[in-house]
Amino acid sequence: MRFEILRLDDVDGTPVDRTVVDAASVNRIVQQAASIGQRIWIRPAATTAS
């Protein structure tokens, strides 16, 4: 499963950066964001029908 991670602006909470990662990378990104006090939003990445 893949997840979309949005980095949020510290002032108004609007998304300023976006990345899509696999499930194994989510924990590492959450730990990094927590260590610097960065706000992020994680949601399942949109999938395309085949």
mmCIF file of N, CA, C and O in Angstrom:
data_model
loop_
_atom_site.group_PDB
_atom_site.id
_atom_site.type_symbol
_atom_site.label_atom_id
_atom_site.label_comp_id
_atom_site.label_asym_id
_atom_site.label_seq_id
_atom_site.Cartn_x
_atom_site.Cartn_y
_atom_site.Cartn_z
ATOM 1 N N MET A 1 0.848 -1.179 0.000
ATOM 2 C CA MET A 1 0.000 0.000 0.000
ATOM 3 C C MET A 1 0.889 1.236 0.000
ATOM 4 O O MET A 1 1.948 1.249 0.601
ATOM 5 N N ARG A 2 0.428 2.267 -0.693
ATOM 6 C CA ARG A 2 1.187 3.513 -0.766
ATOM 7 C C ARG A 2 0.410 4.619 -0.050
ATOM 8 O O ARG A 2 -0.823 4.598 -0.013
ATOM 9 N N PHE A 3 1.158 5.559 0.512
ATOM 10 C CA PHE A 3 0.568 6.662 1.253
ATOM 11 C C PHE A 3 1.067 7.994 0.720
ATOM 12 O O PHE A 3 2.229 8.115 0.329
ATOM 13 N N GLU A 4 0.187 8.968 0.727
ATOM 14 C CA GLU A 4 0.543 10.332 0.361
ATOM 15 C C GLU A 4 0.822 11.083 1.665
ATOM 16 O O GLU A 4 0.020 11.033 2.597
ATOM 17 N N ILE A 5 1.954 11.741 1.735
ATOM 18 C CA ILE A 5 2.314 12.512 2.926
ATOM 19 C C ILE A 5 2.455 13.966 2.510
ATOM 20 O O ILE A 5 3.219 14.292 1.598
ATOM 21 N N LEU A 6 1.688 14.823 3.165
ATOM 22 C CA LEU A 6 1.725 16.244 2.875
ATOM 23 C C LEU A 6 2.377 16.969 4.052
ATOM 24 O O LEU A 6 1.994 16.754 5.202
ATOM 25 N N ARG A 7 3.373 17.779 3.749
ATOM 26 C CA ARG A 7 3.995 18.619 4.763
ATOM 27 C C ARG A 7 3.151 19.885 4.836
ATOM 28 O O ARG A 7 2.822 20.486 3.821
ATOM 29 N N LEU A 8 2.774 20.276 6.064
ATOM 30 C CA LEU A 8 1.863 21.402 6.241
ATOM 31 C C LEU A 8 2.597 22.648 6.705
ATOM 32 O O LEU A 8 3.549 22.569 7.485
ATOM 33 N N ASP A 9 2.117 23.805 6.241
ATOM 34 C CA ASP A 9 2.668 25.090 6.647
ATOM 35 C C ASP A 9 2.460 25.286 8.150
ATOM 36 O O ASP A 9 1.394 24.975 8.676
ATOM 37 N N ASP A 10 3.479 25.799 8.825
ATOM 38 C CA ASP A 10 3.394 26.000 10.278
ATOM 39 C C ASP A 10 2.386 27.070 10.671
ATOM 40 O O ASP A 10 1.835 27.038 11.761
ATOM 41 N N VAL A 11 2.135 28.026 9.788
ATOM 42 C CA VAL A 11 1.258 29.144 10.130
ATOM 43 C C VAL A 11 -0.214 28.815 9.900
ATOM 44 O O VAL A 11 -1.034 28.903 10.809
ATOM 45 N N ASP A 12 -0.549 28.415 8.679
ATOM 46 C CA ASP A 12 -1.965 28.227 8.379
ATOM 47 C C ASP A 12 -2.370 26.782 8.068
ATOM 48 O O ASP A 12 -3.530 26.498 7.798
ATOM 49 N N GLY A 13 -1.419 25.857 8.074
ATOM 50 C CA GLY A 13 -1.735 24.447 7.886
ATOM 51 C C GLY A 13 -2.006 24.023 6.461
ATOM 52 O O GLY A 13 -2.438 22.900 6.228
ATOM 53 N N THR A 14 -1.749 24.888 5.495
ATOM 54 C CA THR A 14 -1.954 24.497 4.104
ATOM 55 C C THR A 14 -0.812 23.598 3.642
ATOM 56 O O THR A 14 0.326 23.754 4.076
ATOM 57 N N PRO A 15 -1.106 22.652 2.767
ATOM 58 C CA PRO A 15 -0.046 21.768 2.260
ATOM 59 C C PRO A 15 0.985 22.553 1.451
ATOM 60 O O PRO A 15 0.628 23.386 0.630
ATOM 61 N N VAL A 16 2.271 22.296 1.730
ATOM 62 C CA VAL A 16 3.339 22.987 1.005
ATOM 63 C C VAL A 16 4.226 22.018 0.225
ATOM 64 O O VAL A 16 4.990 22.441 -0.633
ATOM 65 N N ASP A 17 4.131 20.737 0.529
ATOM 66 C CA ASP A 17 4.951 19.749 -0.146
ATOM 67 C C ASP A 17 4.232 18.414 -0.058
ATOM 68 O O ASP A 17 3.510 18.154 0.900
ATOM 69 N N ARG A 18 4.431 17.562 -1.070
ATOM 70 C CA ARG A 18 3.726 16.291 -1.125
ATOM 71 C C ARG A 18 4.677 15.213 -1.623
ATOM 72 O O ARG A 18 5.485 15.454 -2.510
ATOM 73 N N THR A 19 4.559 14.028 -1.024
ATOM 74 C CA THR A 19 5.317 12.878 -1.496
ATOM 75 C C THR A 19 4.469 11.631 -1.329
ATOM 76 O O THR A 19 3.600 11.576 -0.464
ATOM 77 N N VAL A 20 4.719 10.633 -2.162
ATOM 78 C CA VAL A 20 4.029 9.349 -2.065
ATOM 79 C C VAL A 20 5.076 8.298 -1.743
ATOM 80 O O VAL A 20 6.117 8.226 -2.404
ATOM 81 N N VAL A 21 4.816 7.523 -0.679
ATOM 82 C CA VAL A 21 5.787 6.527 -0.221
ATOM 83 C C VAL A 21 5.089 5.200 0.032
ATOM 84 O O VAL A 21 3.868 5.141 0.171
ATOM 85 N N ASP A 22 5.888 4.144 0.125
ATOM 86 C CA ASP A 22 5.333 2.838 0.475
ATOM 87 C C ASP A 22 5.147 2.766 1.989
ATOM 88 O O ASP A 22 5.669 3.587 2.739
ATOM 89 N N ALA A 23 4.390 1.786 2.422
ATOM 90 C CA ALA A 23 4.054 1.657 3.841
ATOM 91 C C ALA A 23 5.292 1.521 4.726
ATOM 92 O O ALA A 23 5.313 2.018 5.851
ATOM 93 N N ALA A 24 6.334 0.888 4.228
ATOM 94 C CA ALA A 24 7.540 0.688 5.026
ATOM 95 C C ALA A 24 8.251 1.996 5.344
ATOM 96 O O ALA A 24 8.982 2.082 6.343
ATOM 97 N N SER A 25 8.034 3.042 4.559
ATOM 98 C CA SER A 25 8.707 4.321 4.775
ATOM 99 C C SER A 25 7.939 5.269 5.689
ATOM 100 O O SER A 25 8.499 6.253 6.171
ATOM 101 N N VAL A 26 6.674 5.000 5.931
ATOM 102 C CA VAL A 26 5.836 5.919 6.705
ATOM 103 C C VAL A 26 6.389 6.130 8.112
ATOM 104 O O VAL A 26 6.500 7.274 8.572
ATOM 105 N N ASN A 27 6.758 5.078 8.811
ATOM 106 C CA ASN A 27 7.243 5.214 10.178
ATOM 107 C C ASN A 27 8.472 6.112 10.243
ATOM 108 O O ASN A 27 8.571 6.983 11.108
ATOM 109 N N ARG A 28 9.406 5.936 9.319
ATOM 110 C CA ARG A 28 10.624 6.757 9.304
ATOM 111 C C ARG A 28 10.280 8.235 9.100
ATOM 112 O O ARG A 28 10.802 9.105 9.799
ATOM 113 N N ILE A 29 9.363 8.515 8.198
ATOM 114 C CA ILE A 29 8.982 9.900 7.929
ATOM 115 C C ILE A 29 8.270 10.513 9.124
ATOM 116 O O ILE A 29 8.506 11.663 9.484
ATOM 117 N N VAL A 30 7.404 9.740 9.770
ATOM 118 C CA VAL A 30 6.713 10.229 10.973
ATOM 119 C C VAL A 30 7.727 10.539 12.074
ATOM 120 O O VAL A 30 7.638 11.578 12.735
ATOM 121 N N GLN A 31 8.698 9.664 12.266
ATOM 122 C CA GLN A 31 9.715 9.892 13.297
ATOM 123 C C GLN A 31 10.524 11.150 12.994
ATOM 124 O O GLN A 31 10.815 11.936 13.898
ATOM 125 N N GLN A 32 10.899 11.351 11.737
ATOM 126 C CA GLN A 32 11.654 12.551 11.360
ATOM 127 C C GLN A 32 10.830 13.810 11.604
ATOM 128 O O GLN A 32 11.334 14.793 12.138
ATOM 129 N N ALA A 33 9.566 13.791 11.211
ATOM 130 C CA ALA A 33 8.698 14.953 11.397
ATOM 131 C C ALA A 33 8.514 15.257 12.885
ATOM 132 O O ALA A 33 8.562 16.419 13.301
ATOM 133 N N ALA A 34 8.340 14.227 13.682
ATOM 134 C CA ALA A 34 8.159 14.423 15.124
ATOM 135 C C ALA A 34 9.411 15.007 15.763
ATOM 136 O O ALA A 34 9.324 15.853 16.660
ATOM 137 N N SER A 35 10.573 14.589 15.295
ATOM 138 C CA SER A 35 11.808 15.060 15.919
ATOM 139 C C SER A 35 12.060 16.545 15.677
ATOM 140 O O SER A 35 12.739 17.200 16.473
ATOM 141 N N ILE A 36 11.487 17.107 14.601
ATOM 142 C CA ILE A 36 11.684 18.535 14.334
ATOM 143 C C ILE A 36 10.396 19.346 14.513
ATOM 144 O O ILE A 36 10.372 20.545 14.237
ATOM 145 N N GLY A 37 9.335 18.697 14.948
ATOM 146 C CA GLY A 37 8.077 19.395 15.191
ATOM 147 C C GLY A 37 7.333 19.787 13.924
ATOM 148 O O GLY A 37 6.557 20.730 13.919
ATOM 149 N N GLN A 38 7.562 19.044 12.858
ATOM 150 C CA GLN A 38 6.920 19.332 11.577
ATOM 151 C C GLN A 38 5.522 18.739 11.541
ATOM 152 O O GLN A 38 5.296 17.625 11.997
ATOM 153 N N ARG A 39 4.587 19.500 11.004
ATOM 154 C CA ARG A 39 3.215 19.021 10.864
ATOM 155 C C ARG A 39 3.069 18.310 9.531
ATOM 156 O O ARG A 39 3.456 18.838 8.489
ATOM 157 N N ILE A 40 2.491 17.102 9.565
ATOM 158 C CA ILE A 40 2.261 16.350 8.341
ATOM 159 C C ILE A 40 0.859 15.769 8.350
ATOM 160 O O ILE A 40 0.227 15.638 9.400
ATOM 161 N N TRP A 41 0.400 15.427 7.169
ATOM 162 C CA TRP A 41 -0.904 14.791 6.987
ATOM 163 C C TRP A 41 -0.642 13.554 6.147
ATOM 164 O O TRP A 41 -0.047 13.624 5.081
ATOM 165 N N ILE A 42 -1.115 12.417 6.635
ATOM 166 C CA ILE A 42 -0.891 11.138 5.942
ATOM 167 C C ILE A 42 -2.249 10.574 5.547
ATOM 168 O O ILE A 42 -3.157 10.512 6.370
ATOM 169 N N ARG A 43 -2.326 10.151 4.288
ATOM 170 C CA ARG A 43 -3.572 9.534 3.810
ATOM 171 C C ARG A 43 -3.203 8.500 2.755
ATOM 172 O O ARG A 43 -2.141 8.577 2.132
ATOM 173 N N PRO A 44 -4.072 7.524 2.540
ATOM 174 C CA PRO A 44 -3.805 6.542 1.486
ATOM 175 C C PRO A 44 -3.673 7.255 0.143
ATOM 176 O O PRO A 44 -4.445 8.183 -0.144
ATOM 177 N N ALA A 45 -2.719 6.842 -0.640
ATOM 178 C CA ALA A 45 -2.529 7.444 -1.970
ATOM 179 C C ALA A 45 -3.631 6.976 -2.895
ATOM 180 O O ALA A 45 -4.086 5.826 -2.809
ATOM 181 N N ALA A 46 -4.047 7.848 -3.769
ATOM 182 C CA ALA A 46 -5.057 7.482 -4.764
ATOM 183 C C ALA A 46 -4.486 6.410 -5.674
ATOM 184 O O ALA A 46 -3.334 6.468 -6.062
ATOM 185 N N THR A 47 -5.311 5.450 -5.995
ATOM 186 C CA THR A 47 -4.873 4.388 -6.892
ATOM 187 C C THR A 47 -5.602 4.548 -8.219
ATOM 188 O O THR A 47 -6.727 5.024 -8.270
ATOM 189 N N THR A 48 -4.963 4.134 -9.264
ATOM 190 C CA THR A 48 -5.605 4.194 -10.573
ATOM 191 C C THR A 48 -6.111 2.810 -10.928
ATOM 192 O O THR A 48 -5.447 1.807 -10.670
ATOM 193 N N ALA A 49 -7.271 2.761 -11.498
ATOM 194 C CA ALA A 49 -7.854 1.474 -11.896
ATOM 195 C C ALA A 49 -7.143 0.958 -13.132
ATOM 196 O O ALA A 49 -6.823 1.705 -14.044
ATOM 197 N N SER A 50 -6.901 -0.346 -13.161
ATOM 198 C CA SER A 50 -6.234 -0.932 -14.324
ATOM 199 C C SER A 50 -7.208 -1.758 -15.119
ATOM 200 O O SER A 50 -8.002 -2.444 -14.625
#
